[in-house]
Amino acid sequence: MNGLLHNAEIDRVLTRNAGTSGGTVSSDIVDMKGFDWITWVIAFQDVLTTSVITVSMLEDDDSAMGSTTEVAAADKITRTAGASDVDSKLMVYECLRPKERYVRLTVGIATANAPIDSIVAIKGKARTVKVTQPADVLDQKQVATPTTS
């Protein structure tokens, strides 16, 4: 029986960003070699009212991301923050079968600040099982039918 820890790789690809209005926050570049899908989890801090947040993904066949292609407008997430509806909440963006080997998540911020606590990337459907987790994962444990005391 294999769960997430044996079939996916979990990595923090951005830590603490001020999310200043008028800017774009970019995650680390992620190499999709050996994986079929990626799920990005964006954790927000105290987001200001009226902040417009646009989540998008860039792809490239080059690890330097010199000639990226951005996903279509219909494939983006766009939200205008209310009084507290985004505060300490998560946004999740998932891409099944990216077209290119290298991907990066971007978060565009307009009108007001939207501070980001972190972005976590989960690459899944590993073509080789058992996956070795990167250094950001300190400990891991998979339990099947745990014993109780």
mmCIF file of N, CA, C and O in Angstrom, residues 4 9 12 19 23 30 33-35 81 87 92 100 103-104 106 109 113-114 120 137 139 142:
data_model
loop_
_atom_site.group_PDB
_atom_site.id
_atom_site.type_symbol
_atom_site.label_atom_id
_atom_site.label_comp_id
_atom_site.label_asym_id
_atom_site.label_seq_id
_atom_site.Cartn_x
_atom_site.Cartn_y
_atom_site.Cartn_z
ATOM 1 N N LEU A 4 0.701 9.062 -0.070
ATOM 2 C CA LEU A 4 1.305 10.281 -0.594
ATOM 3 C C LEU A 4 2.832 10.293 -0.432
ATOM 4 O O LEU A 4 3.554 10.676 -1.347
ATOM 5 N N GLU A 9 6.332 14.011 -4.059
ATOM 6 C CA GLU A 9 7.427 14.761 -3.443
ATOM 7 C C GLU A 9 6.857 16.088 -2.972
ATOM 8 O O GLU A 9 6.159 16.774 -3.719
ATOM 9 N N ARG A 12 8.780 22.954 0.017
ATOM 10 C CA ARG A 12 8.424 24.361 0.166
ATOM 11 C C ARG A 12 9.225 25.137 -0.882
ATOM 12 O O ARG A 12 10.449 25.048 -0.929
ATOM 13 N N GLY A 19 4.314 40.296 -0.229
ATOM 14 C CA GLY A 19 3.149 40.363 -1.107
ATOM 15 C C GLY A 19 2.718 41.786 -1.386
ATOM 16 O O GLY A 19 1.552 42.142 -1.292
ATOM 17 N N GLY A 23 3.144 43.997 -7.343
ATOM 18 C CA GLY A 23 4.245 43.080 -7.631
ATOM 19 C C GLY A 23 3.755 41.687 -7.970
ATOM 20 O O GLY A 23 2.572 41.368 -7.865
ATOM 21 N N VAL A 30 10.443 24.383 -10.439
ATOM 22 C CA VAL A 30 10.251 22.977 -10.088
ATOM 23 C C VAL A 30 10.484 22.114 -11.324
ATOM 24 O O VAL A 30 9.910 22.357 -12.379
ATOM 25 N N LYS A 33 10.487 16.256 -13.952
ATOM 26 C CA LYS A 33 10.965 14.972 -14.472
ATOM 27 C C LYS A 33 10.581 13.838 -13.511
ATOM 28 O O LYS A 33 10.889 13.873 -12.329
ATOM 29 N N GLY A 34 9.894 12.836 -14.048
ATOM 30 C CA GLY A 34 9.514 11.676 -13.260
ATOM 31 C C GLY A 34 8.167 11.790 -12.565
ATOM 32 O O GLY A 34 7.769 10.894 -11.830
ATOM 33 N N PHE A 35 7.440 12.901 -12.760
ATOM 34 C CA PHE A 35 6.154 13.107 -12.112
ATOM 35 C C PHE A 35 5.119 13.551 -13.142
ATOM 36 O O PHE A 35 5.448 14.206 -14.120
ATOM 37 N N ALA A 81 -9.920 40.225 -2.483
ATOM 38 C CA ALA A 81 -10.085 39.963 -1.053
ATOM 39 C C ALA A 81 -11.133 40.869 -0.433
ATOM 40 O O ALA A 81 -11.190 42.067 -0.715
ATOM 41 N N ASP A 87 -7.620 36.055 4.771
ATOM 42 C CA ASP A 87 -6.690 36.036 5.904
ATOM 43 C C ASP A 87 -6.451 34.621 6.414
ATOM 44 O O ASP A 87 -7.399 33.884 6.711
ATOM 45 N N VAL A 92 -5.300 26.689 -3.605
ATOM 46 C CA VAL A 92 -4.687 25.479 -4.150
ATOM 47 C C VAL A 92 -4.826 25.509 -5.670
ATOM 48 O O VAL A 92 -5.922 25.727 -6.197
ATOM 49 N N GLU A 100 5.502 21.238 -20.251
ATOM 50 C CA GLU A 100 6.958 21.370 -20.227
ATOM 51 C C GLU A 100 7.530 20.767 -18.951
ATOM 52 O O GLU A 100 6.816 20.562 -17.970
ATOM 53 N N VAL A 103 8.427 24.108 -14.265
ATOM 54 C CA VAL A 103 7.260 24.922 -13.957
ATOM 55 C C VAL A 103 7.558 25.852 -12.781
ATOM 56 O O VAL A 103 8.453 25.591 -11.982
ATOM 57 N N ARG A 104 6.780 26.928 -12.722
ATOM 58 C CA ARG A 104 6.914 27.906 -11.631
ATOM 59 C C ARG A 104 5.545 28.527 -11.405
ATOM 60 O O ARG A 104 4.837 28.839 -12.358
ATOM 61 N N THR A 106 3.245 31.688 -10.086
ATOM 62 C CA THR A 106 3.331 33.127 -9.833
ATOM 63 C C THR A 106 2.054 33.595 -9.163
ATOM 64 O O THR A 106 0.965 33.065 -9.428
ATOM 65 N N ILE A 109 -0.187 40.458 -7.443
ATOM 66 C CA ILE A 109 -0.907 41.158 -6.369
ATOM 67 C C ILE A 109 -1.123 42.607 -6.793
ATOM 68 O O ILE A 109 -0.172 43.312 -7.131
ATOM 69 N N ASN A 113 -1.870 45.041 -0.386
ATOM 70 C CA ASN A 113 -0.925 43.969 -0.058
ATOM 71 C C ASN A 113 -1.620 42.650 0.280
ATOM 72 O O ASN A 113 -2.687 42.637 0.889
ATOM 73 N N ALA A 114 -0.958 41.545 -0.117
ATOM 74 C CA ALA A 114 -1.428 40.189 0.191
ATOM 75 C C ALA A 114 -0.221 39.348 0.599
ATOM 76 O O ALA A 114 0.330 38.597 -0.206
ATOM 77 N N VAL A 120 3.849 25.714 -1.056
ATOM 78 C CA VAL A 120 4.317 24.329 -1.037
ATOM 79 C C VAL A 120 3.939 23.686 -2.363
ATOM 80 O O VAL A 120 2.818 23.857 -2.846
ATOM 81 N N VAL A 137 11.391 18.558 4.150
ATOM 82 C CA VAL A 137 10.587 17.607 4.924
ATOM 83 C C VAL A 137 11.511 17.011 5.986
ATOM 84 O O VAL A 137 12.366 16.180 5.689
ATOM 85 N N ASP A 139 10.740 15.178 8.895
ATOM 86 C CA ASP A 139 10.403 13.827 9.314
ATOM 87 C C ASP A 139 9.206 13.347 8.504
ATOM 88 O O ASP A 139 8.387 14.150 8.061
ATOM 89 N N GLN A 142 4.744 6.831 7.560
ATOM 90 C CA GLN A 142 3.535 6.288 6.969
ATOM 91 C C GLN A 142 3.097 5.111 7.818
ATOM 92 O O GLN A 142 3.890 4.229 8.135
#
